[in-house]
Each structure stands twice: as C-alpha cells, then as structure tokens.
Coordinates of C-alpha atoms and ligand atoms in Angstrom, one line a residue:
M1 CA -28.0 11.9 1.3
K2 CA -24.8 9.9 1.4
K3 CA -23.2 9.8 -2.0
L4 CA -21.3 6.6 -2.9
D5 CA -18.3 6.4 -5.1
N6 CA -17.1 3.2 -6.8
E7 CA -15.5 1.9 -3.6
G8 CA -18.6 2.7 -1.6
V9 CA -20.9 0.9 -4.1
A10 CA -18.5 -2.1 -4.2
S11 CA -18.4 -2.5 -0.5
V12 CA -22.1 -2.6 -0.1
L13 CA -22.4 -5.1 -2.9
E14 CA -19.8 -7.2 -1.2
E15 CA -21.8 -7.1 2.0
I16 CA -24.9 -8.1 0.2
G17 CA -22.9 -11.2 -1.0
D18 CA -21.9 -12.0 2.6
L19 CA -25.4 -11.5 3.9
L20 CA -26.9 -13.7 1.2
E21 CA -24.5 -16.4 2.3
L22 CA -25.1 -15.9 6.0
K23 CA -28.8 -16.3 5.3
G24 CA -28.1 -19.6 3.6
E25 CA -29.2 -18.5 0.2
N26 CA -27.8 -19.9 -3.1
V27 CA -24.1 -19.3 -3.0
F28 CA -24.0 -18.4 -6.7
R29 CA -26.0 -15.3 -6.0
A30 CA -23.4 -14.3 -3.4
V31 CA -20.6 -15.0 -5.9
T32 CA -22.2 -12.8 -8.5
Y33 CA -22.5 -9.8 -6.1
R34 CA -18.8 -10.2 -5.2
A35 CA -17.7 -10.5 -8.8
V36 CA -19.6 -7.3 -9.7
A37 CA -18.1 -5.5 -6.7
R38 CA -14.7 -6.4 -7.9
A39 CA -15.5 -5.2 -11.4
I40 CA -16.7 -1.9 -10.1
R41 CA -13.5 -1.4 -8.0
D42 CA -11.5 -2.0 -11.2
L43 CA -13.6 0.4 -13.3
R44 CA -11.7 3.4 -14.7
E45 CA -14.7 5.7 -14.7
P46 CA -17.3 6.6 -12.1
I47 CA -20.0 3.9 -11.7
A48 CA -22.5 6.9 -11.5
D49 CA -21.7 7.7 -15.2
L50 CA -22.5 4.1 -16.3
V51 CA -25.8 4.4 -14.4
A52 CA -26.6 7.8 -15.9
Q53 CA -25.8 6.6 -19.4
G54 CA -27.7 3.3 -19.0
R55 CA -24.5 1.3 -19.5
L56 CA -24.7 -1.1 -16.6
A57 CA -24.9 -4.1 -19.0
E58 CA -21.2 -3.4 -19.8
I59 CA -20.4 -4.9 -16.3
P60 CA -20.1 -8.7 -16.6
K61 CA -22.6 -10.6 -14.5
A62 CA -24.6 -7.5 -13.6
G63 CA -28.1 -8.9 -14.1
P64 CA -31.4 -7.1 -13.4
S65 CA -31.4 -7.4 -9.6
V66 CA -27.7 -6.5 -9.2
S67 CA -28.2 -3.6 -11.6
E68 CA -31.2 -2.4 -9.6
A69 CA -29.1 -2.4 -6.4
I70 CA -26.3 -0.4 -8.1
T71 CA -28.8 2.1 -9.5
Q72 CA -30.3 2.6 -6.1
L73 CA -27.0 2.9 -4.4
V74 CA -25.8 5.5 -6.9
R75 CA -29.0 7.5 -6.7
T76 CA -29.9 7.3 -3.0
G77 CA -26.9 5.9 -1.2
E78 CA -29.0 2.9 -0.1
S79 CA -30.2 -0.4 -1.6
K80 CA -33.6 -2.0 -0.8
R81 CA -32.1 -5.5 -1.0
H82 CA -29.3 -4.6 1.3
A83 CA -31.7 -3.1 3.9
E84 CA -33.9 -6.2 3.7
L85 CA -31.0 -8.5 4.2
R86 CA -29.6 -6.4 7.1
A87 CA -33.0 -6.7 8.8
A88 CA -33.2 -10.5 8.2
V89 CA -29.7 -11.4 9.5
P90 CA -28.9 -11.0 13.2
E91 CA -26.3 -8.3 14.0
G92 CA -24.2 -10.8 16.0
L93 CA -23.6 -12.9 12.9
I94 CA -22.5 -9.9 10.9
T95 CA -20.1 -9.0 13.7
L96 CA -18.4 -12.5 13.5
L97 CA -17.8 -12.0 9.8
R98 CA -15.6 -9.0 10.5
V99 CA -12.9 -11.4 11.8
P100 CA -10.7 -12.3 8.8
G101 CA -10.8 -16.1 8.3
V102 CA -14.3 -16.4 9.5
G103 CA -16.4 -16.9 6.3
P104 CA -20.2 -17.0 6.2
A105 CA -20.3 -20.8 6.6
T106 CA -18.1 -20.7 9.7
A107 CA -19.9 -17.7 11.2
R108 CA -23.3 -19.5 10.9
T109 CA -22.0 -22.6 12.6
I110 CA -20.4 -20.7 15.4
Y111 CA -23.5 -18.5 15.9
H112 CA -26.0 -21.3 15.8
E113 CA -24.0 -23.9 17.8
L114 CA -22.4 -21.7 20.5
K115 CA -24.7 -18.7 20.5
I116 CA -21.7 -16.5 20.1
T117 CA -22.5 -12.9 18.9
S118 CA -19.3 -10.8 19.8
I119 CA -15.6 -10.9 19.0
D120 CA -14.8 -11.1 22.8
Q121 CA -17.0 -14.3 23.1
L122 CA -15.4 -15.7 20.0
E123 CA -11.9 -15.2 21.4
E124 CA -12.9 -16.8 24.7
A125 CA -14.3 -19.8 22.9
A126 CA -11.2 -20.2 20.7
K127 CA -8.9 -20.0 23.7
A128 CA -11.0 -22.7 25.4
H129 CA -10.8 -24.9 22.2
R130 CA -14.5 -25.0 21.9
L131 CA -14.5 -24.0 18.2
R132 CA -12.6 -27.1 17.1
E133 CA -15.3 -29.3 18.5
L134 CA -17.8 -27.9 16.0
P135 CA -18.6 -29.6 12.7
K136 CA -16.2 -28.7 9.9
I137 CA -14.0 -26.5 12.1
Q138 CA -10.5 -27.8 12.5
A139 CA -7.9 -26.9 15.1
K140 CA -6.0 -25.0 12.5
T141 CA -9.1 -22.8 11.7
E142 CA -9.4 -22.1 15.4
E143 CA -5.8 -21.0 15.6
N144 CA -6.2 -18.8 12.6
I145 CA -9.3 -17.2 14.1
L146 CA -7.4 -16.5 17.3
R147 CA -4.5 -14.9 15.3
S148 CA -7.0 -12.8 13.3
I149 CA -8.5 -11.4 16.5
T150 CA -5.1 -10.5 17.8
A151 CA -4.4 -8.7 14.4
L152 CA -7.8 -6.9 14.6
R153 CA -6.9 -5.5 18.0
Q154 CA -3.5 -4.4 16.6
R155 CA -5.1 -2.2 14.0
T156 CA -4.2 1.4 14.6
G157 CA -6.9 2.9 12.4
R158 CA -4.2 4.3 10.1
S159 CA -4.8 4.0 6.3
L160 CA -2.7 2.2 3.7
I161 CA -0.9 4.8 1.6
H162 CA -2.6 3.9 -1.8
H163 CA -6.0 4.6 -0.3
A164 CA -4.8 7.9 1.1
R165 CA -3.1 8.8 -2.2
A166 CA -6.3 8.1 -4.2
A167 CA -8.5 10.1 -1.8
A168 CA -6.0 13.0 -1.9
A169 CA -5.8 12.9 -5.7
A170 CA -9.6 12.9 -6.0
M171 CA -10.0 15.8 -3.6
T172 CA -7.1 17.8 -5.2
A173 CA -8.8 17.4 -8.6
V174 CA -12.1 18.8 -7.2
L175 CA -10.3 21.7 -5.5
R176 CA -8.4 22.5 -8.7
E177 CA -11.6 22.4 -10.8
R178 CA -13.7 24.5 -8.5
T179 CA -11.2 27.1 -7.3
G180 CA -9.0 28.1 -10.2
G181 CA -5.2 28.3 -10.3
E182 CA -4.1 28.3 -6.7
R183 CA -1.2 26.2 -5.6
I184 CA -2.4 23.0 -4.0
S185 CA -0.2 20.4 -2.3
V186 CA -0.5 17.4 0.0
A187 CA 1.5 17.9 3.2
G188 CA 1.9 15.7 6.4
S189 CA 2.8 12.1 6.4
L190 CA 1.4 11.5 2.9
R191 CA 3.9 14.0 1.4
R192 CA 6.6 12.3 3.4
C193 CA 5.3 8.9 2.1
R194 CA 5.2 7.3 5.5
E195 CA 4.1 3.7 5.2
T196 CA 0.7 4.3 6.8
I197 CA -1.3 7.5 7.0
G198 CA -3.2 8.9 10.0
D199 CA -5.0 11.6 8.1
V200 CA -4.5 13.4 4.8
D201 CA -3.3 17.0 5.0
L202 CA -4.0 19.3 2.1
L203 CA -2.7 22.8 1.7
V204 CA -4.0 25.6 -0.7
A205 CA -2.4 29.0 -1.2
S206 CA -5.1 31.7 -1.6
D207 CA -6.2 35.0 -0.1
D208 CA -9.8 34.0 -0.5
A209 CA -10.5 30.9 1.6
A210 CA -14.3 30.9 1.7
P211 CA -15.0 29.4 -1.8
I212 CA -12.3 26.8 -1.2
M213 CA -13.8 25.7 2.1
E214 CA -17.2 25.4 0.3
A215 CA -15.9 23.3 -2.5
F216 CA -14.1 21.1 0.0
A217 CA -17.1 20.4 2.2
A218 CA -19.3 19.8 -0.9
A219 CA -16.9 17.4 -2.7
P220 CA -18.5 14.2 -4.0
A221 CA -16.3 11.9 -1.8
V222 CA -17.2 13.6 1.4
E223 CA -19.3 11.4 3.8
R224 CA -19.3 13.7 6.8
V225 CA -18.0 17.2 7.5
L226 CA -16.2 17.1 10.9
A227 CA -15.3 20.8 11.1
K228 CA -15.7 23.8 8.8
G229 CA -13.8 27.0 9.7
E230 CA -12.5 30.1 7.9
T231 CA -9.2 28.6 6.8
K232 CA -9.2 25.1 8.2
S233 CA -11.8 22.3 7.6
S234 CA -11.8 18.5 8.1
V235 CA -14.0 15.9 6.4
L236 CA -14.4 12.1 6.5
V237 CA -14.3 10.1 3.2
A238 CA -14.6 6.4 2.4
R239 CA -13.1 3.9 4.9
G240 CA -13.2 6.4 7.7
L241 CA -10.3 8.4 6.3
Q242 CA -10.0 12.0 7.5
I243 CA -8.8 14.9 5.2
D244 CA -7.7 18.2 6.7
L245 CA -7.5 21.2 4.5
R246 CA -5.8 24.5 5.3
V247 CA -5.8 27.6 3.2
V248 CA -2.7 29.8 3.7
P249 CA -1.7 33.2 2.4
P250 CA 0.4 32.9 -0.8
R251 CA 3.3 34.8 0.7
S252 CA 3.6 32.1 3.5
W253 CA 3.3 29.2 1.2
G254 CA 6.8 27.8 1.7
A255 CA 6.7 28.2 5.5
A256 CA 3.3 26.6 5.8
L257 CA 4.2 23.7 3.5
L258 CA 7.4 23.1 5.5
Y259 CA 5.5 23.3 8.8
F260 CA 2.5 21.1 7.8
T261 CA 4.7 18.5 6.0
G262 CA 6.5 17.8 9.3
S263 CA 7.4 15.5 10.7
K264 CA 7.0 17.1 14.1
E265 CA 10.4 15.8 15.0
H266 CA 12.0 17.4 11.9
N267 CA 10.2 20.7 12.6
V268 CA 11.4 20.7 16.2
R269 CA 15.0 20.1 15.2
L270 CA 14.8 22.7 12.5
R271 CA 13.4 25.4 14.8
G272 CA 16.1 24.6 17.3
H273 CA 18.7 25.1 14.6
A274 CA 17.1 28.4 13.6
L275 CA 17.2 29.6 17.2
K276 CA 20.9 29.0 17.4
K277 CA 21.2 31.5 14.5
K278 CA 18.8 33.9 16.4
L279 CA 16.1 33.2 13.9
L280 CA 12.5 32.2 14.5
L281 CA 10.7 29.7 12.2
N282 CA 7.0 29.3 12.3
E283 CA 4.2 28.5 9.8
Y284 CA 4.3 32.0 8.4
G285 CA 8.0 32.5 7.8
L286 CA 11.5 32.8 9.0
Y287 CA 12.2 35.9 11.1
R288 CA 15.0 37.5 13.1
V289 CA 14.1 36.9 16.7
G290 CA 12.1 39.9 17.9
A291 CA 11.2 41.1 14.3
E292 CA 8.3 38.6 13.7
E293 CA 5.8 41.1 15.1
R294 CA 6.6 43.6 12.3
G295 CA 6.1 40.9 9.7
Q296 CA 9.4 41.3 8.0
E297 CA 10.3 37.8 7.2
I298 CA 13.7 36.7 5.9
A299 CA 12.1 33.9 3.9
S300 CA 8.6 32.4 3.5
R301 CA 7.6 31.9 -0.1
T302 CA 9.3 28.7 -0.9
E303 CA 10.8 25.8 1.1
E304 CA 14.0 26.2 -0.8
E305 CA 14.6 29.8 0.3
I306 CA 13.8 28.9 3.9
Y307 CA 16.3 26.0 4.0
A308 CA 18.8 28.1 2.1
A309 CA 18.5 31.0 4.7
L310 CA 19.2 28.4 7.3
G311 CA 22.4 27.4 5.5
M312 CA 21.0 24.0 4.2
D313 CA 20.1 22.2 1.0
W314 CA 16.4 21.6 0.4
I315 CA 15.5 18.3 2.1
P316 CA 13.3 15.9 0.2
P317 CA 10.1 15.3 2.3
E318 CA 10.7 11.5 2.5
L319 CA 13.8 12.3 4.7
R320 CA 12.1 14.7 7.1
E321 CA 12.0 12.3 10.1
D322 CA 15.0 13.7 12.2
H323 CA 17.1 10.7 11.1
G324 CA 20.2 12.8 10.5
E325 CA 18.9 14.7 7.5
I326 CA 19.4 18.2 9.0
D327 CA 23.1 17.7 9.6
A328 CA 23.5 16.1 6.2
A329 CA 21.7 19.2 4.6
L330 CA 24.0 21.6 6.5
A331 CA 27.1 19.7 5.2
H332 CA 25.6 19.6 1.7
A333 CA 25.9 15.8 1.9
L334 CA 22.3 14.6 1.4
P335 CA 22.2 11.5 -0.9
A336 CA 20.9 11.9 -4.4
L337 CA 17.8 9.7 -4.0
V338 CA 16.5 7.3 -6.5
G339 CA 13.6 8.5 -8.6
L340 CA 10.9 6.7 -10.5
A341 CA 12.3 7.8 -13.9
E342 CA 15.5 5.9 -13.1
V343 CA 13.7 2.6 -12.7
R344 CA 14.2 0.6 -15.9
G345 CA 12.1 -2.5 -15.2
D346 CA 10.0 -4.5 -12.8
T347 CA 11.2 -7.9 -11.7
H348 CA 8.3 -9.1 -9.5
T349 CA 4.9 -9.5 -11.2
H350 CA 2.1 -12.0 -11.3
T351 CA -0.3 -13.0 -14.0
S352 CA -3.5 -15.0 -14.5
W353 CA -1.3 -18.1 -14.7
T354 CA -1.3 -18.1 -10.9
D355 CA -3.1 -15.6 -8.7
G356 CA -2.9 -12.5 -10.9
R357 CA -5.9 -11.0 -12.6
D358 CA -4.5 -10.1 -16.0
D359 CA -2.7 -12.2 -18.6
L360 CA 1.0 -11.9 -19.4
A361 CA 0.4 -10.1 -22.7
A362 CA -1.5 -7.4 -20.9
M363 CA 1.0 -7.1 -18.1
A364 CA 4.0 -6.9 -20.5
R365 CA 2.3 -4.3 -22.8
R366 CA 1.5 -2.1 -19.8
A367 CA 5.1 -2.5 -18.5
K368 CA 6.4 -1.4 -21.9
A369 CA 3.9 1.5 -22.0
K370 CA 5.3 2.7 -18.7
G371 CA 8.7 3.1 -20.4
Y372 CA 10.4 0.1 -18.9
A373 CA 13.0 -1.9 -20.8
Y374 CA 12.1 -5.2 -19.1
M375 CA 9.7 -7.0 -16.9
A376 CA 10.1 -10.4 -15.2
V377 CA 7.1 -12.5 -14.7
T378 CA 7.4 -14.3 -11.4
D379 CA 4.4 -16.4 -10.9
H380 CA 4.2 -18.6 -7.8
S381 CA 5.6 -22.1 -7.3
P382 CA 3.2 -25.0 -6.6
G383 CA 3.8 -25.0 -2.8
L384 CA 1.2 -22.4 -2.6
G385 CA -1.8 -24.6 -3.4
M386 CA -4.1 -21.7 -3.0
T387 CA -2.5 -19.6 -5.7
N388 CA -2.4 -22.4 -8.4
G389 CA 1.3 -22.5 -8.5
L390 CA 3.1 -23.3 -11.8
S391 CA 4.1 -26.9 -12.3
V392 CA 7.4 -27.5 -14.1
E393 CA 5.5 -28.5 -17.2
R394 CA 3.5 -25.2 -17.2
I395 CA 6.7 -23.2 -16.9
A396 CA 8.0 -24.9 -20.0
A397 CA 4.8 -24.1 -21.9
R398 CA 5.2 -20.5 -20.8
R399 CA 8.4 -20.0 -22.7
A400 CA 6.7 -20.1 -26.1
E401 CA 4.2 -17.4 -25.0
I402 CA 7.1 -15.3 -23.8
A403 CA 9.1 -15.7 -27.1
T404 CA 6.0 -14.5 -29.1
L405 CA 5.6 -11.5 -26.9
N406 CA 9.3 -10.6 -27.1
A407 CA 9.1 -10.7 -30.8
E408 CA 6.1 -8.3 -30.7
L409 CA 7.5 -5.9 -28.0
A410 CA 11.2 -5.8 -28.9
P411 CA 13.4 -4.2 -27.8
F412 CA 11.4 -4.5 -24.6
R413 CA 12.1 -7.9 -22.9
V414 CA 9.9 -10.2 -20.9
L415 CA 12.0 -12.3 -18.6
I416 CA 11.0 -15.6 -17.2
G417 CA 11.2 -15.8 -13.4
T418 CA 9.5 -17.3 -10.4
E419 CA 8.6 -16.3 -6.9
V420 CA 9.6 -19.6 -5.4
D421 CA 8.4 -20.6 -2.0
I422 CA 10.9 -21.2 0.8
R423 CA 9.2 -24.2 2.5
A424 CA 9.0 -24.5 6.2
N425 CA 12.0 -26.8 6.3
G426 CA 14.1 -24.3 4.3
A427 CA 14.0 -26.2 1.0
L428 CA 13.0 -24.4 -2.2
D429 CA 9.9 -25.4 -4.0
Y430 CA 11.6 -26.1 -7.3
P431 CA 14.7 -28.2 -7.8
D432 CA 18.0 -26.4 -8.7
D433 CA 17.9 -27.6 -12.4
V434 CA 14.5 -25.8 -12.8
L435 CA 15.8 -22.6 -11.1
A436 CA 18.9 -22.7 -13.2
G437 CA 16.8 -22.2 -16.3
L438 CA 15.1 -19.0 -15.1
D439 CA 16.2 -15.4 -15.5
I440 CA 15.0 -14.1 -12.1
V441 CA 14.4 -16.3 -9.0
S442 CA 12.8 -14.5 -6.1
A443 CA 12.5 -16.6 -2.9
S444 CA 10.0 -15.8 -0.3
V445 CA 8.3 -17.1 2.8
H446 CA 4.5 -17.6 2.7
S447 CA 3.9 -20.2 5.4
A448 CA 4.9 -21.3 8.9
F449 CA 5.2 -17.7 10.1
A450 CA 5.3 -18.8 13.8
Q451 CA 8.8 -20.3 13.6
T452 CA 11.3 -19.1 16.1
R453 CA 13.6 -16.3 15.1
D454 CA 16.6 -18.7 14.8
V455 CA 14.7 -21.2 12.6
M456 CA 13.2 -18.4 10.4
T457 CA 16.6 -16.7 10.0
A458 CA 18.3 -19.9 9.0
R459 CA 15.5 -20.7 6.6
I460 CA 15.8 -17.4 4.8
V461 CA 19.6 -17.1 4.9
G462 CA 19.8 -20.7 3.6
A463 CA 17.7 -19.8 0.6
M464 CA 19.9 -16.8 -0.1
R465 CA 22.9 -19.1 -0.1
N466 CA 21.4 -21.0 -3.1
R467 CA 23.4 -19.9 -6.1
F468 CA 20.3 -19.7 -8.3
V469 CA 18.3 -17.4 -5.9
T470 CA 18.5 -13.9 -7.3
A471 CA 16.5 -12.0 -4.7
I472 CA 14.9 -12.4 -1.4
S473 CA 11.3 -11.1 -1.5
H474 CA 9.4 -9.1 1.1
P475 CA 11.9 -10.0 3.8
T476 CA 9.9 -9.3 7.0
G477 CA 6.5 -10.8 5.8
R478 CA 4.6 -8.0 7.5
L479 CA 1.2 -7.0 6.2
L480 CA 0.5 -3.4 7.4
E481 CA -2.5 -3.1 9.7
R482 CA -3.0 -6.9 9.3
R483 CA -0.1 -9.1 10.2
E484 CA 3.0 -8.5 12.3
P485 CA 6.3 -9.3 10.7
Y486 CA 7.6 -12.8 11.5
A487 CA 10.5 -13.1 13.9
V488 CA 13.7 -12.8 11.8
D489 CA 17.2 -11.4 12.4
L490 CA 17.4 -8.8 9.6
D491 CA 21.0 -8.0 10.5
A492 CA 21.8 -11.5 9.4
V493 CA 19.7 -11.2 6.3
V494 CA 21.5 -8.0 5.3
A495 CA 24.9 -9.6 6.0
A496 CA 23.9 -12.6 3.9
A497 CA 22.9 -10.3 1.1
V498 CA 26.2 -8.6 1.1
E499 CA 28.1 -11.8 1.4
T500 CA 26.3 -13.8 -1.3
G501 CA 25.3 -10.9 -3.7
T502 CA 21.6 -11.8 -3.3
W503 CA 19.4 -8.7 -3.9
I504 CA 17.0 -7.5 -1.2
E505 CA 13.6 -6.6 -2.5
V506 CA 11.8 -3.4 -1.7
N507 CA 8.2 -4.6 -2.4
G508 CA 5.9 -1.7 -3.3
G509 CA 2.7 -3.5 -2.5
P510 CA 0.9 -1.0 -0.2
E511 CA 0.3 -3.6 2.4
R512 CA 3.9 -4.7 2.4
L513 CA 6.4 -1.9 1.7
D514 CA 9.0 -4.5 2.7
L515 CA 12.0 -4.1 3.3
P516 CA 10.9 -1.3 5.7
D517 CA 12.6 2.1 5.3
V518 CA 14.8 2.0 8.4
W519 CA 16.3 -1.3 7.3
I520 CA 16.8 0.0 3.8
K521 CA 19.0 2.7 5.2
K522 CA 21.1 0.1 7.1
A523 CA 21.3 -2.2 4.1
V524 CA 22.5 0.6 1.8
E525 CA 25.1 1.7 4.3
R526 CA 26.4 -1.9 4.4
G527 CA 26.6 -2.2 0.7
A528 CA 23.7 -4.5 -0.1
T529 CA 22.0 -4.4 -3.5
L530 CA 18.3 -3.6 -3.6
V531 CA 15.7 -4.3 -6.2
L532 CA 12.5 -2.3 -6.4
C533 CA 9.3 -4.2 -7.4
S534 CA 5.6 -3.7 -7.7
D535 CA 4.5 -7.3 -7.0
A536 CA 1.6 -6.4 -9.3
H537 CA -1.2 -8.9 -9.7
A538 CA -3.1 -6.6 -12.2
V539 CA -2.0 -4.1 -14.8
E540 CA -2.8 -1.0 -12.8
E541 CA -0.8 -2.4 -9.8
L542 CA 2.4 -2.0 -11.8
D543 CA 2.0 1.6 -10.6
W544 CA 2.9 0.3 -7.1
M545 CA 6.5 0.7 -8.2
E546 CA 6.0 4.3 -7.2
L547 CA 5.5 3.1 -3.6
A548 CA 8.7 1.0 -3.8
V549 CA 10.6 4.1 -5.0
A550 CA 9.0 6.2 -2.2
T551 CA 10.0 3.6 0.4
A552 CA 13.6 3.4 -1.0
R553 CA 13.8 7.2 -0.8
R554 CA 12.7 7.1 2.8
G555 CA 15.6 4.7 3.3
W556 CA 18.1 7.2 1.8
A557 CA 18.7 4.9 -1.2
P558 CA 20.6 6.3 -4.2
P559 CA 20.1 4.8 -7.7
E560 CA 23.5 3.1 -7.5
A561 CA 22.2 0.8 -4.7
I562 CA 19.3 -0.3 -6.9
V563 CA 19.9 -3.0 -9.5
N564 CA 16.9 -2.3 -11.7
T565 CA 18.0 1.2 -12.4
R566 CA 20.5 -0.5 -14.6
P567 CA 20.0 -1.5 -18.3
L568 CA 18.9 -5.1 -19.0
E569 CA 22.4 -6.6 -19.6
E570 CA 23.9 -5.0 -16.6
M571 CA 21.0 -6.0 -14.4
L572 CA 21.3 -9.6 -15.6
A573 CA 25.1 -9.6 -15.1
A574 CA 24.5 -8.4 -11.5
R575 CA 22.8 -11.7 -10.7
R576 CA 26.1 -13.5 -10.4
K577 CA 26.5 -14.9 -6.9
R578 CA 29.5 -14.7 -4.7
Ligands
DGT601 P1 -0.2 11.2 10.5 O1 -1.4 12.1 10.1 O2 -0.4 10.7 11.9 O3 0.1 10.2 9.5 O4 1.1 12.1 10.6 P2 1.3 13.6 10.2 O5 2.8 13.9 10.2 O6 0.6 13.9 8.9 O7 0.7 14.4 11.4 P3 -0.5 15.5 11.5 O8 -1.6 15.2 10.5 O9 -1.0 15.4 12.9 O10 0.1 16.9 11.2 C1 0.6 17.3 10.0 C2 1.9 18.0 10.2 O11 1.6 19.3 10.9 C3 2.9 17.3 11.0 O12 3.7 16.4 10.3 C4 3.7 18.5 11.5 C5 2.7 19.6 11.7 N1 2.3 19.6 13.1 C6 1.1 19.3 13.6 N2 1.0 19.5 14.9 C7 2.2 20.0 15.3 C8 2.8 20.4 16.5 O13 2.1 20.3 17.6 N3 4.1 20.8 16.5 C9 4.8 20.8 15.3 N4 6.0 21.2 15.3 N5 4.3 20.5 14.2 C10 3.0 20.0 14.1
CA602 CA1 -1.6 13.7 8.6
CA603 CA1 -3.8 16.3 10.0
ZN604 ZN1 4.6 -11.9 -5.3

C-alpha cells in the first residue's frame, strides 16, 4: 500500500479537479477540489491525523464527497472517485494537460478538434499554426504552448531546494526518533545549498547500521525502496525525489561528511593538495601515504581537524565548489559569510491586497515574530492585471492600515513599498510622484521576456537610473526547471548598480534564487550593494529568507555587502541614489 502524505493527497485532489473539468462537469466542483488541495498543502499537521480524529470538517469547503476521497486516500492510497475519473477520461487528454498553459478547456478543444493525444503532436501542430485556427485559441496561446513545451524538455529532473529540504527534514526526524542519539547530517548538494538538488544525501554515524536501514526503508514518506544494503540504501519519496542514506563508523564521521558533501570538484582538489603533502584523504580519514592500510589516521573524526591537518581553515559547505576556496582557506582568507541571524528585515513581501495569500497584519506579525526589526510590503503595480495590482488610490488607503499596525507592533516597523513593473518600453508602472512617497521601490520585469539582450539591458538599466528605484528584483527572471533567464547583460546591470547605488536583490523564492550565486560573487567583488528577500506570498514563505541567505553565502557575500543586515535607519539611509 502506498502511503500518502499531505503533498500526495493534495496532488491527487488537484488531479480530480482537472479530470472533472476535462470531463466537462460543473467547474465549481473542480474549483472545490483545488481549493481543498491547497488547504491541505498549507496544513501544519498531517492530514492523516485530521482523518483519524474525525476533524475533516475543519478544512474549508471539504464537503462529504471531498472528505470521502481524502479519507480513502489516507487509508488506502487510492480514491474511488479518482479511479472512476481516470477510467472515464482518455489518457491523451491527460497528457496534454501536463503542458503548462494548457488548461482543461484548451486541452478538450485541441483533443476533440485535432485528435491530438501526445506532446510531440501538440508541438507539431503549434509550429504549423494549426492551434490558432481553433475556437477560443489565440496566436498568443499558441506561442505560449510552444514555449512551455520547450521548457518541459529543458527539465533536468532536479528538485527545487525547498522540496528537498522538506523531504530531508522529515526523514531526519524519523531516523532520529527510531534510532536514538546518533549523529545525523545532510550531505551532498543539499548541504552545499546548490540551487537545485539531484538527490538528497543523508549520513548517520553508528556502529549498528541494520536498525537504521530498517527505519529508513519503512519511513512514512517512502514510496519505493530502490536499494537496501548493509550500510547504504536509497528510496524514492514524493515528486520522484531520491534519498540516499549511508551509515558510517563514528570515528570516520568527519572524513565521510567531507567526502559525501562534495562537491566532487572540491574533493578532487583537496585530495590533490593532500598528496602534495604526502597525505592520502579518503572517506575514512587522512593518512600518511602508505600508512592507510594500518588504519592509523592523522585525522578523521571532524571536518575541522581534517582541514586543520591540511593547513586550512574549515570551509563552509556552500563554498565547496572549487571556486578558489581552497587557496583562500590555506591563506586563512576565507570571507566571513552572512548568516541568517544577521538579517534584520525583509524588504520584498506580498499580501492578499494583490497576489499574496495572507493579509498584511498576519505577514507583519510573523515577520516580527521572526525577530526582524522591519518588513516592507511590496505588492504589485497595476500593470500586472493578473495579480490585481494596486491602484494609486488603494496605495493611499493602505497607509492607514500600516499606521495602525505600526502602533501595535512598535518598535517593529512596517514599511510601505511596491514591486513596480518595468513595462516593455522601459517605463515604470507608477509615476515618479507616487514612487517618491514610498519607502522601498523594487523594480522588476514580468513581461516581454523575448526582447533582445540590448533592449532588455537598456530596459533594466534605465529603471535603475530612476532616482526613486531602490532595488532591482530577480534580475535574470529565471524560474528554475521552468523558464530560462531572459537575455540580459548582467555585467551592465552590476555596473549600473555600483554607479547608481541601486541595490541588487537576492530573491530567496526557491524557483528563483536570483541573482544567481556566481553573479553574486562578481557583484560583491565590484562593490555592489545586495538586499536579501523572501518574496513571500504567505506567512510561512517568509522562511525563504533562509534560501536567500544560502544563495548569498554561495556567492561569498559578507554581511557588509548586504543592506538589510543594517538597522532600520541605516538601511533607509542607504537608499540614497548617486
Ligand atoms: P546532486 O545530487 O546531483 O545534486 O549533487 P551531489 O553533489 O549531491 O552529488 P551526489 O549525490 O552524486 O554525491 C554526493 C557527494 O558524494 C558528492 O558531492 C561528492 C561525493 N561523491 C560521489 N561520487 C563521487 C566520486 O566519484 N568522486 C568523488 N570525489 N566524490 C564523489
Ligand atoms: Ca546528492
Ligand atoms: Ca547521492
Ligand atoms: Zn515579488
């Protein structure tokens, strides 16, 4: 029996919604299933507990038939309604729906009019402009579909870091509970906080591997056991994510953690450096060449003692990419990297006034509870019709709400800001006199991504030259595993940041992580000012600041390069443009 967690239940309910719509049933039924799916994703406890305690009525909109589906999914891993719908809807139709931008209505039209049942056929038809001849499908939709198919093909199968982190945390909790006090750590790319994760690597120190292997394979999140050995096992969890577990002897903990954290390139360089000192480094320890057989290691218990025996400072995992960190560690010249505790506020957040889920009061209270001194609310400008952008009148109304909140939360401060659209022609979506009255103005590109590199660069740099623009948001526009960055000359953007004093955002949204790490390093070297942000659209997403911090650390950024490590007044003073 396949056990489903909250994410698993939510995705089946979402698919029921899609299937209902594909079948042409009442859309409101579909909307209900999707709303409940979203509520389950947002739950802070296992849906199985709600089922067990008869508390499904606590989920808004979960009527009798939705509740029945949830109960069946939790108890058996399957839902009768889902199975019936799958049987009633042709497979080809479901396939078309996998293309982002193809909703149920479009899928039905394409399927019935053109008898298209595969993504290859859909691509062919779009290229031949046969889609735009269909009722209710415009040329623009056809172009979007073609772009989505290209994006689908670009997917590497790597996971976004927040999904990998959640899976690793859940598994670590299970291992901790079932196996006692052993040391447990993530390793691999997740410990290095790479922007996407191939698989999760977990490491446990113990002399008794068998019970740990058992607990791992039997963990609730496991969908399939790929391999189960004496000291190494692999499983699949939700979304096709793989988790590898290795159990290592406690005396080799440091050497194993070093080895399995990688990167491979870092390890290779480190071993080469060891060999120059006639030392051998492997996953068990550091040895004098020739002495490894006798098991007399020079160092092995901690990473610190191994690096020290090699004459180096301990290297933070985020830097272990062979980007110069080994030479810096030898010279005792590694940068002091920014840490989460140094961040004093979040300057890019959204609320239910535009496309956020939670209201400003909830967002501000959570930001304060996180220990911040300030939070800027930066809802969208009206250019983004789809996100219900704030008209100038609505901004004005917002000030009263902010004043009330500031009275309640003092000394914490809510700042009024905007994420203002940079229109295709380079103009900003609010006039200067509106921008002048705001505390934080973040400018960003959300449209016309296909512009040439020169046009896009001029568009962005032009916005940065506006004296009221505080920061440039998500500068490359990439969406990891979904959309390539637009063409833009980042050298010119960094130069403009230095010249004008505009901050460059490091957006912690797990799909963005933008500015990317390699560019952060260049921007810091050239003296640009960075600002770390969550871009949260819901209270729990304020935690995405952690990912902005991780990305900044991967870019070697010290706290001095980051404006929101400063107290409120200093941060505000740093908005002055040159
Ligand atoms: P990923 O999973 O693609 O996001 O990237 P990693 O870095 O987590 O790679 P993974 O899972 O294949 O291996 C985890 C670590 O184990 C890796 O960072 C370094 C170490 N490792 C694995 N295979 C080798 C190898 O053939 N040589 C060396 N030196 N190290 C390896
Ligand atoms: Ca890995
Ligand atoms: Ca692995
Ligand atoms: Zn935003």
